[in-house]
Tab-separated table of C-alpha atoms in Angstrom:
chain	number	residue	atom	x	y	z
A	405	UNK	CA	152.465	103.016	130.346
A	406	UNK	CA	156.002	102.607	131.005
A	407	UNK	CA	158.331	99.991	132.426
A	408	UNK	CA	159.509	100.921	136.095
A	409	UNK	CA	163.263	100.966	134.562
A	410	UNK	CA	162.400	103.649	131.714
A	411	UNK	CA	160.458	105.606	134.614
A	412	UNK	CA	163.773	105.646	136.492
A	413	UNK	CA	165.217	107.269	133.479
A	414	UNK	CA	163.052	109.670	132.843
A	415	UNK	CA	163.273	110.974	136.560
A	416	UNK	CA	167.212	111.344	135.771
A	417	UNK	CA	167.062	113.275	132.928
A	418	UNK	CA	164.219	115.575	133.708
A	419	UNK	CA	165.837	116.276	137.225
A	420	UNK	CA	168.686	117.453	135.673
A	421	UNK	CA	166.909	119.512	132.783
A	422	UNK	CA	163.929	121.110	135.073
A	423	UNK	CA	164.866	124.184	137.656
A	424	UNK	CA	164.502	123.783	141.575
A	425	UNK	CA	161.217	125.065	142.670
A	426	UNK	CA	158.473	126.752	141.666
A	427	UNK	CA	158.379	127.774	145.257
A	428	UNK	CA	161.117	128.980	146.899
A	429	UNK	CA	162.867	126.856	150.337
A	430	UNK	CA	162.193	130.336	152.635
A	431	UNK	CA	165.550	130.013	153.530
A	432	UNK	CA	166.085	133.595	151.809
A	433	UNK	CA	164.107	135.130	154.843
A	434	UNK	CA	166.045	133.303	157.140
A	435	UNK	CA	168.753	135.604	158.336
A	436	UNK	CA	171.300	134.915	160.958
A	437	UNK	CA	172.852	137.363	163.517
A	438	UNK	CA	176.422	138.001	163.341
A	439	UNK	CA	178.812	137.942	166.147
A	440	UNK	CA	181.526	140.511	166.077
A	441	UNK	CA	183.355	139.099	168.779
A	442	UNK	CA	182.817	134.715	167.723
A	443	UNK	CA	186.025	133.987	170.418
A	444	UNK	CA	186.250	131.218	168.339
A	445	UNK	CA	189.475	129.014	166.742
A	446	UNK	CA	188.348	128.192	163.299
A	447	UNK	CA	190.669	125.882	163.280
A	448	UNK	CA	188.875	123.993	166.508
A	449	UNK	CA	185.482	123.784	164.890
A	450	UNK	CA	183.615	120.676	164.353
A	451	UNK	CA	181.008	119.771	162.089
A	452	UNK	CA	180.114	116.589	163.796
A	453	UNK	CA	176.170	115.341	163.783
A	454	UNK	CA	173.945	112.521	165.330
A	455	UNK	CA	171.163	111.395	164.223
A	456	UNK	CA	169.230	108.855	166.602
A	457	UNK	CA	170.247	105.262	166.223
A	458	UNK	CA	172.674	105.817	163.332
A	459	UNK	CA	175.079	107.185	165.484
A	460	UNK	CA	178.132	110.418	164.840
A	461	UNK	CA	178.415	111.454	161.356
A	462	UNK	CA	181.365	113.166	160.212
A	463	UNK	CA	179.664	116.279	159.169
A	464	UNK	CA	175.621	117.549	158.101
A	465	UNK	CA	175.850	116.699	154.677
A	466	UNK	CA	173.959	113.496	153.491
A	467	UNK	CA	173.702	112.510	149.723
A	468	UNK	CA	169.860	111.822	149.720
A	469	UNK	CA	168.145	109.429	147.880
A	470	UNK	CA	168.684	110.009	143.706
A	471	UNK	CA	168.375	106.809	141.952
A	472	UNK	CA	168.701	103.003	140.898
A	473	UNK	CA	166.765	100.144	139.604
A	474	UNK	CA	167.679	100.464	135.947
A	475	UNK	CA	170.632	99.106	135.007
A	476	UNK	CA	172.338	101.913	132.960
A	477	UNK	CA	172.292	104.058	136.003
A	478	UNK	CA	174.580	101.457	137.396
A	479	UNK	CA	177.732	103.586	136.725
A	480	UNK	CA	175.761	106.759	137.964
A	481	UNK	CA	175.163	104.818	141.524
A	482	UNK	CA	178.877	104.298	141.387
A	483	UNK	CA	179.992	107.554	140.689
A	484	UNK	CA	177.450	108.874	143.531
A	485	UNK	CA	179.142	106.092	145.822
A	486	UNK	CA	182.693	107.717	144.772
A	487	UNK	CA	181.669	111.196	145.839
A	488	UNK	CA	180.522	109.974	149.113
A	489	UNK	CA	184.066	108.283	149.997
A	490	UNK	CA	185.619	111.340	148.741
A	491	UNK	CA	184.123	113.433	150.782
A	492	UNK	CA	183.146	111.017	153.819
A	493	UNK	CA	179.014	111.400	153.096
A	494	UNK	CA	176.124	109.585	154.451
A	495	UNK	CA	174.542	108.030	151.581
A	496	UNK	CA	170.598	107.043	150.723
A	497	UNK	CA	170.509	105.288	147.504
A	498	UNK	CA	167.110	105.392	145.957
A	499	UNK	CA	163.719	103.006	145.758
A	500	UNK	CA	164.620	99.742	145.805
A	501	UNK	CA	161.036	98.569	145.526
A	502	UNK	CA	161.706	96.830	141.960
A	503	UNK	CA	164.719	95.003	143.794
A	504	UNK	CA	163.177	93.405	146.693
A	505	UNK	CA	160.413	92.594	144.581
A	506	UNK	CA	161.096	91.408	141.009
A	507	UNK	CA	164.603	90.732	141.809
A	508	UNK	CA	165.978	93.416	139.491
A	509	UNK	CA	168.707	95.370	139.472
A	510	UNK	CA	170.448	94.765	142.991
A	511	UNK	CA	173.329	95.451	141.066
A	512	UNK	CA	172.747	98.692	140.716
A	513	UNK	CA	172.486	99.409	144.802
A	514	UNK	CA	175.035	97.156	145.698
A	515	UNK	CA	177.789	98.846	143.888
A	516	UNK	CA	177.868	101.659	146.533
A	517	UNK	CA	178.674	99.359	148.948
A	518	UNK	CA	181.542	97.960	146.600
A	519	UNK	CA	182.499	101.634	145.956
A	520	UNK	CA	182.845	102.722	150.029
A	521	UNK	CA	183.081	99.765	151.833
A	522	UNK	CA	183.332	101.552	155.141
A	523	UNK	CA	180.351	104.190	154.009
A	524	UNK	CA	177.452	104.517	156.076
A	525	UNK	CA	174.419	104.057	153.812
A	526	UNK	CA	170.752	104.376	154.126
A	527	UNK	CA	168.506	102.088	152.052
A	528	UNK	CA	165.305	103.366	150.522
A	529	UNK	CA	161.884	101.788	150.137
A	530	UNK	CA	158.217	103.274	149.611
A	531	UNK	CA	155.294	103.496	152.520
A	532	UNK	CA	153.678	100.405	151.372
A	533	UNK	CA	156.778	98.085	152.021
A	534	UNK	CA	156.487	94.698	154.183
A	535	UNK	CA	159.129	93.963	156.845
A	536	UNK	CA	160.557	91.265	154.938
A	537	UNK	CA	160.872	94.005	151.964
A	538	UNK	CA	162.805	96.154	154.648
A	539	UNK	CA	165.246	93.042	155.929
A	540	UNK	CA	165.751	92.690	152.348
A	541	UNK	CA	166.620	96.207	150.980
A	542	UNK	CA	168.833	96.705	154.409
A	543	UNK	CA	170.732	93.552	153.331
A	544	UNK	CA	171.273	94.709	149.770
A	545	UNK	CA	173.737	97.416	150.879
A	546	UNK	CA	174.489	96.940	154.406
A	547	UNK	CA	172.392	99.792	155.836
A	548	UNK	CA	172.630	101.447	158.602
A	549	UNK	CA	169.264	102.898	158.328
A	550	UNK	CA	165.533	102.698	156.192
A	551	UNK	CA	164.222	105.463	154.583
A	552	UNK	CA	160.779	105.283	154.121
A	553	UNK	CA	159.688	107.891	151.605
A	554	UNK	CA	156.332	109.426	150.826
A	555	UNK	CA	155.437	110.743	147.253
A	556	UNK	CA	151.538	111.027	147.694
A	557	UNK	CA	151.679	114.128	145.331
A	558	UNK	CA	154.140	112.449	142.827
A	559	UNK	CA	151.847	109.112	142.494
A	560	UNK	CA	148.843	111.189	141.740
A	561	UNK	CA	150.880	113.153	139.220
A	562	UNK	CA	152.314	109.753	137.408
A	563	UNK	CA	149.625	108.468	135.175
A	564	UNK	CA	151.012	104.776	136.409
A	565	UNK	CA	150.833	106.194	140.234
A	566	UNK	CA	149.549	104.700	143.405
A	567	UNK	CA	146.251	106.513	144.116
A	568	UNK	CA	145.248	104.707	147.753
A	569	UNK	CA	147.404	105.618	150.717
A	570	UNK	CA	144.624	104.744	153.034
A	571	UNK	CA	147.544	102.394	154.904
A	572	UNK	CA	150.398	104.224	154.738
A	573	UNK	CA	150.447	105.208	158.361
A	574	UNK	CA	149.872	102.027	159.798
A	575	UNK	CA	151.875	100.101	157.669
A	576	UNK	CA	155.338	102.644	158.799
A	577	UNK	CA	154.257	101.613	162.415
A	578	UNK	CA	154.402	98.296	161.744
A	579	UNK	CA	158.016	98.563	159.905
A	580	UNK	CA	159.013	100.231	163.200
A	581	UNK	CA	157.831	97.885	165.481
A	582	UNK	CA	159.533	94.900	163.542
A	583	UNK	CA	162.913	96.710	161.995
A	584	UNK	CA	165.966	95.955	163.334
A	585	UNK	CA	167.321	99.139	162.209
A	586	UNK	CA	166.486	102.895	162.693
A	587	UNK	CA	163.464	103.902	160.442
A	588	UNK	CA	163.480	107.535	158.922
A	589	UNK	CA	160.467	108.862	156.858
A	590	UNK	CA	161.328	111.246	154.087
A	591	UNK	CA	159.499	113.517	152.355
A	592	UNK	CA	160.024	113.887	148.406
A	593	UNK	CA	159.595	117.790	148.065
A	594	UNK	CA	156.245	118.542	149.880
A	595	UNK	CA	157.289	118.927	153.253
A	596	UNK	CA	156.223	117.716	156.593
A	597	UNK	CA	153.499	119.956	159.034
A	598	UNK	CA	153.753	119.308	162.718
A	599	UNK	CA	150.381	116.153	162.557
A	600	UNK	CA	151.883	114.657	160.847
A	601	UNK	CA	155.490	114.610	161.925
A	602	UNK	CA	153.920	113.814	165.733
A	603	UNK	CA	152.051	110.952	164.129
A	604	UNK	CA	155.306	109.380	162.636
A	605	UNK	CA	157.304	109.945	165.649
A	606	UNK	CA	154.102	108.298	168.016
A	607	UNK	CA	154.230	105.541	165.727
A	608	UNK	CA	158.331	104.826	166.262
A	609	UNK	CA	160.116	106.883	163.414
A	610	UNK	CA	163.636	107.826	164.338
A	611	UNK	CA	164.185	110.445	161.752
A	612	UNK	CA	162.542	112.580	160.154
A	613	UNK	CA	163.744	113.947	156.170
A	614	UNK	CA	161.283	116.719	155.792
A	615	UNK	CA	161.583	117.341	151.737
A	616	UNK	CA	160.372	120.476	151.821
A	617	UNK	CA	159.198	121.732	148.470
A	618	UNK	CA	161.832	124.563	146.772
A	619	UNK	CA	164.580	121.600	145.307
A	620	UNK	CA	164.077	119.140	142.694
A	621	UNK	CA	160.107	118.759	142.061
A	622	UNK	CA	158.991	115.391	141.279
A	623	UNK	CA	155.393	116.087	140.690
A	624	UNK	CA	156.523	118.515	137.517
A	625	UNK	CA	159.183	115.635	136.508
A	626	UNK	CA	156.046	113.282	136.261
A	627	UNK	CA	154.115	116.216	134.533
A	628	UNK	CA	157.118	116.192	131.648
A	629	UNK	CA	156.456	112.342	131.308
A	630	UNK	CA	152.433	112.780	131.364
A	631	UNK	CA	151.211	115.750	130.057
A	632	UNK	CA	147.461	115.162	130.954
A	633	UNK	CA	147.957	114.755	134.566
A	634	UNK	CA	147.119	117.926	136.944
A	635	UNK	CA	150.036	120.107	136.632
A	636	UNK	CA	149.211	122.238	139.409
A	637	UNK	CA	150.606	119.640	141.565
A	638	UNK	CA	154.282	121.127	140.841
A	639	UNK	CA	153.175	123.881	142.707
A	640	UNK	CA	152.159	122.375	146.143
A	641	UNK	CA	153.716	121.705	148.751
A	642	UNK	CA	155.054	123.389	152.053
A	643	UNK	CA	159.119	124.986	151.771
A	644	UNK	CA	161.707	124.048	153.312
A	645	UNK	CA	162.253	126.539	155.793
A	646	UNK	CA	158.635	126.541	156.912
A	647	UNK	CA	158.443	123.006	157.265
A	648	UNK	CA	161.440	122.651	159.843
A	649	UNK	CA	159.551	125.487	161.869
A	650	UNK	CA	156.650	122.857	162.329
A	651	UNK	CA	158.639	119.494	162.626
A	652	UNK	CA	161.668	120.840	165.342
A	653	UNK	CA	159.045	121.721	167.892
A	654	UNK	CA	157.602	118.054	167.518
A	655	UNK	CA	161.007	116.052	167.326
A	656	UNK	CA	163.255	118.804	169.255
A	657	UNK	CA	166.217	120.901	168.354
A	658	UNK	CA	168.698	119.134	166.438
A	659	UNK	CA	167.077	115.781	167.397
A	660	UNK	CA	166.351	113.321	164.062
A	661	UNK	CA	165.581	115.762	161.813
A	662	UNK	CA	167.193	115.813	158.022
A	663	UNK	CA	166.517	119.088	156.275
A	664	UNK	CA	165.846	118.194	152.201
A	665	UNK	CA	164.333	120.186	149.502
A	666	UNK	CA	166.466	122.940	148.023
A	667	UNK	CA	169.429	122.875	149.900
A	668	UNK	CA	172.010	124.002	147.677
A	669	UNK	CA	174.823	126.467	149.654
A	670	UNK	CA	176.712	126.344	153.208
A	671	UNK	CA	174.760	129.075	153.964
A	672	UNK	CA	171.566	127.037	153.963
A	673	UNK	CA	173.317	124.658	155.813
A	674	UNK	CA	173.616	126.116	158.633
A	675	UNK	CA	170.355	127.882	158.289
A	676	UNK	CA	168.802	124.654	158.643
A	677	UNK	CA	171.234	123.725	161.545
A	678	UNK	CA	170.295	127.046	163.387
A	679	UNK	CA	166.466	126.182	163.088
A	680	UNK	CA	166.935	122.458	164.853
A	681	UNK	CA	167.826	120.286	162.014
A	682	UNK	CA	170.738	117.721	162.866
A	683	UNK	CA	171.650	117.104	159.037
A	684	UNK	CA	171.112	118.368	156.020
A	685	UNK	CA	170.443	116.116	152.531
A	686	UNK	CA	171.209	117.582	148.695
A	687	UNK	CA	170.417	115.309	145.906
A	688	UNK	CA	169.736	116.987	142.463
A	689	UNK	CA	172.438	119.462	142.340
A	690	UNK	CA	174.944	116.697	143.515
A	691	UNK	CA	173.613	114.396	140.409
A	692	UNK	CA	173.931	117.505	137.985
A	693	UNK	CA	177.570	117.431	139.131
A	694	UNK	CA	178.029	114.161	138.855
A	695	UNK	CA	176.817	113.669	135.517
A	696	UNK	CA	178.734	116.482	134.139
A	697	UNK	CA	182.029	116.696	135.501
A	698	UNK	CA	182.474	113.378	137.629
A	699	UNK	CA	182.484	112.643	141.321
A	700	UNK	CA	186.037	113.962	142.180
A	701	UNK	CA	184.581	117.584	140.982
A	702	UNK	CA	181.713	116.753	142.925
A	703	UNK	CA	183.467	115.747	146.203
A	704	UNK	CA	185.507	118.793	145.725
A	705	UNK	CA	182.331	121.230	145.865
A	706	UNK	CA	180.896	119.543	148.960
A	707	UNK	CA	184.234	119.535	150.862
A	708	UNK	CA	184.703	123.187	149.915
A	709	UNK	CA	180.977	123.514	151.035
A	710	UNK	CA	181.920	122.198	154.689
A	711	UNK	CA	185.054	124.535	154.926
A	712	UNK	CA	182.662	127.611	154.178
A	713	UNK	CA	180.420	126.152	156.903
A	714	UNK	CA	183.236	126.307	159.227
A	715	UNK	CA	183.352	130.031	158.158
A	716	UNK	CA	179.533	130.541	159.474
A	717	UNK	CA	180.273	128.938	162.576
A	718	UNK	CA	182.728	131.021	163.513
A	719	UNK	CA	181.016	134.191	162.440
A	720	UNK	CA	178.301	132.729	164.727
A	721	UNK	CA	180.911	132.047	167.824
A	722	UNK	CA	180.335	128.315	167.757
A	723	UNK	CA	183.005	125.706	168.032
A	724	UNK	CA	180.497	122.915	166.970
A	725	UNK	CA	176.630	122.145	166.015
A	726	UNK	CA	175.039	122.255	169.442
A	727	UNK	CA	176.490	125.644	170.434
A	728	UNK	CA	174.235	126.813	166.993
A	729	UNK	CA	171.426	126.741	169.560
A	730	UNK	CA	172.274	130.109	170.749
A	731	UNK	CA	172.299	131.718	167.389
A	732	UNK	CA	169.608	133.982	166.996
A	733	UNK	CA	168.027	134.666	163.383
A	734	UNK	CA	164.897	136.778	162.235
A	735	UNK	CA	162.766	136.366	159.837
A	736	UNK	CA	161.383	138.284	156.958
A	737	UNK	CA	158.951	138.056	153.839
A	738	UNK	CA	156.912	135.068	153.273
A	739	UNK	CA	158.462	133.275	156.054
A	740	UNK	CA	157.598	136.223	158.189
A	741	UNK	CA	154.013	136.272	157.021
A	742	UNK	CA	153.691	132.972	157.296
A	743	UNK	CA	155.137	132.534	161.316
A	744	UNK	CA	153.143	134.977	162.107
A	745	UNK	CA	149.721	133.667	160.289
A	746	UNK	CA	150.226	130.577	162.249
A	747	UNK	CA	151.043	131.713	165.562
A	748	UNK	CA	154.393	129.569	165.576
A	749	UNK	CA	157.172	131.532	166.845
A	750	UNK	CA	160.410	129.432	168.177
A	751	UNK	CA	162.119	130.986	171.374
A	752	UNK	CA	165.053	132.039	169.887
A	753	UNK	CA	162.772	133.552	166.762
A	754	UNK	CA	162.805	137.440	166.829
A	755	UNK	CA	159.165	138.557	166.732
């Protein structure tokens, strides 16, 4: 088996080699009515969010969690860190298990902090942290929030994985009932349904990342790194789309929920923002970026992502997120199939 640190390399480079999916978010049968008369000043539109106990973010788009704990992805940390202050992101940096831990590689998370001193940053551990693990990690970078993320399908794929998750659910609730800080569960590309998304929020979770599957796949990264695992994993999981449908009803509209897993355009954006998520987190395609051409390039795409946003609020008439609430969208396809196989039709969904 492999070190932890090689493990965090291999994730890097077969994110960037392997496609998004196989499945797709849903967000291509998620279509949004258009307003021929928005009455709106474009140049009056905000893109301000909340999320519960982190507070007003500039705008919906997060930098979700990537990487870490190795130190030749030091630089990449940095670069990530750089894009962020460029563009005035939320940040999650990724696990920072082998920190807390071993004491390795702190470097390599504290540099974002060095980077954007005035950033707001979410630190990142797995489901079977302790709250001193937690106080740690939070220290490390000066978060503002935990992310607590669950891989269940990426463990099994890993021939090194986890295989008992018997305590998962207990263990978050006791995080939440000791942090000192906001706790948000993330999903790593499988998605969220609603029992489990009211089980996380009974047990204290702020925020929930749902991960839906259709973005970078971590059980067929694992597959590329162990060939006799069960490659069918790759292709499980709940998309994106589908997965906000069951979480917004449980959390409410626009109320701690971080849409993940494929989101790629501004046009998915505010897809997500129409169906009740508060923020919206890209990861792979940011790293590709990154890696290639540098953060300024990479600032530059998300800043010209927000100013297309701006464009879909207005075609929407909505001077800011909460008026998206009145935007009405219908659905088509597998989405379609789906909403209607599960009896789960929103208000504002047209039947």
């Amino acid at each position: 088996m492999k070190s932890r640190e090689s493990r965090k390399l291999d994730h890097i480079k077969y994110a960037i080699r392997l496609d998004d999916g196989p499945y797709a978010t849903g967000f291509s049968d998620v279509h949004l009515f258009h307003n021929c008369l928005p009455e709106t000043d474009r140049s009056k539109v905000s893109l301000e969010v909340e999320l519960p106990g982190v507070g007003v973010l500039p705008h919906p788009i997060v930098i979700n969690a990537i990487t870490g704990g190795a130190a030749s992805v030091k630089s990449i940390n940095r670069s990530l860190a750089e894009t962020a202050a460029q563009a005035h992101c939320v940040m999650a940096v990724g696990s920072q298990f082998g920190a807390v831990r071993k004491g390795q590689h702190a470097d390599t998370f504290q540099v974002v902090r060095e980077v954007y001193p005035d950033g707001i940053f979410f630190a990142n551990l797995s489901a079977f942290a302790t709250v001193d693990d937690v106080r740690r990690a939070a220290e490390m970078i000066g978060a503002r929030a935990i992310q607590i993320h669950l891989n269940a399908a990426q463990e099994l794929a890993m021939e090194e994985g986890d295989r008992d998750f018997s305590s998962c659910l207990k263990n978050i609730e006791t995080i939440c009932a000791h942090a000192e800080l906001p706790v948000i569960v993330k999903e790593t590309g499988c998605g969220m349904a609603r029992e489990q998304a009211k089980q996380l929020r009974d047990c204290g979770v702020a925020i929930l990342d749902i991960g839906g599957a259709g973005g970078t796949n971590f059980p067929a990264i694992e597959h590329c790194r162990y060939a006799a695992g069960n490659a069918e994993l790759g292709t499980w999981g709940i998309p994106t789309a589908l997965s906000l449908l069951e979480v917004v009803p449980v959390m409410g509209w626009q109320h701690g929920i971080i849409a993940s897993g494929g989101i790629r355009t501004a046009l998915d954006v505010v897809k997500a923002q129409v169906l009740g998520a508060s923020a919206a987190a890209m990861a792979g395609n940011i790293l590709r970026v990154v890696l290639k051409h540098g953060s300024e390039e990479a600032a530059g795409r998300i800043l010209r992502c927000l100013e297309n946003i701006k464009d879909f609020y207005v075609l929407l008439g909505c001077q800011n997120a909460a008026q998206l609430r009145r935007a009405r969208y219908w659905l088509t396809g597998a989405m379609a199939e789906a909403v209607r196989s599960l009896e789960h039709v929103p208000d504002n969904t047209i039947k």
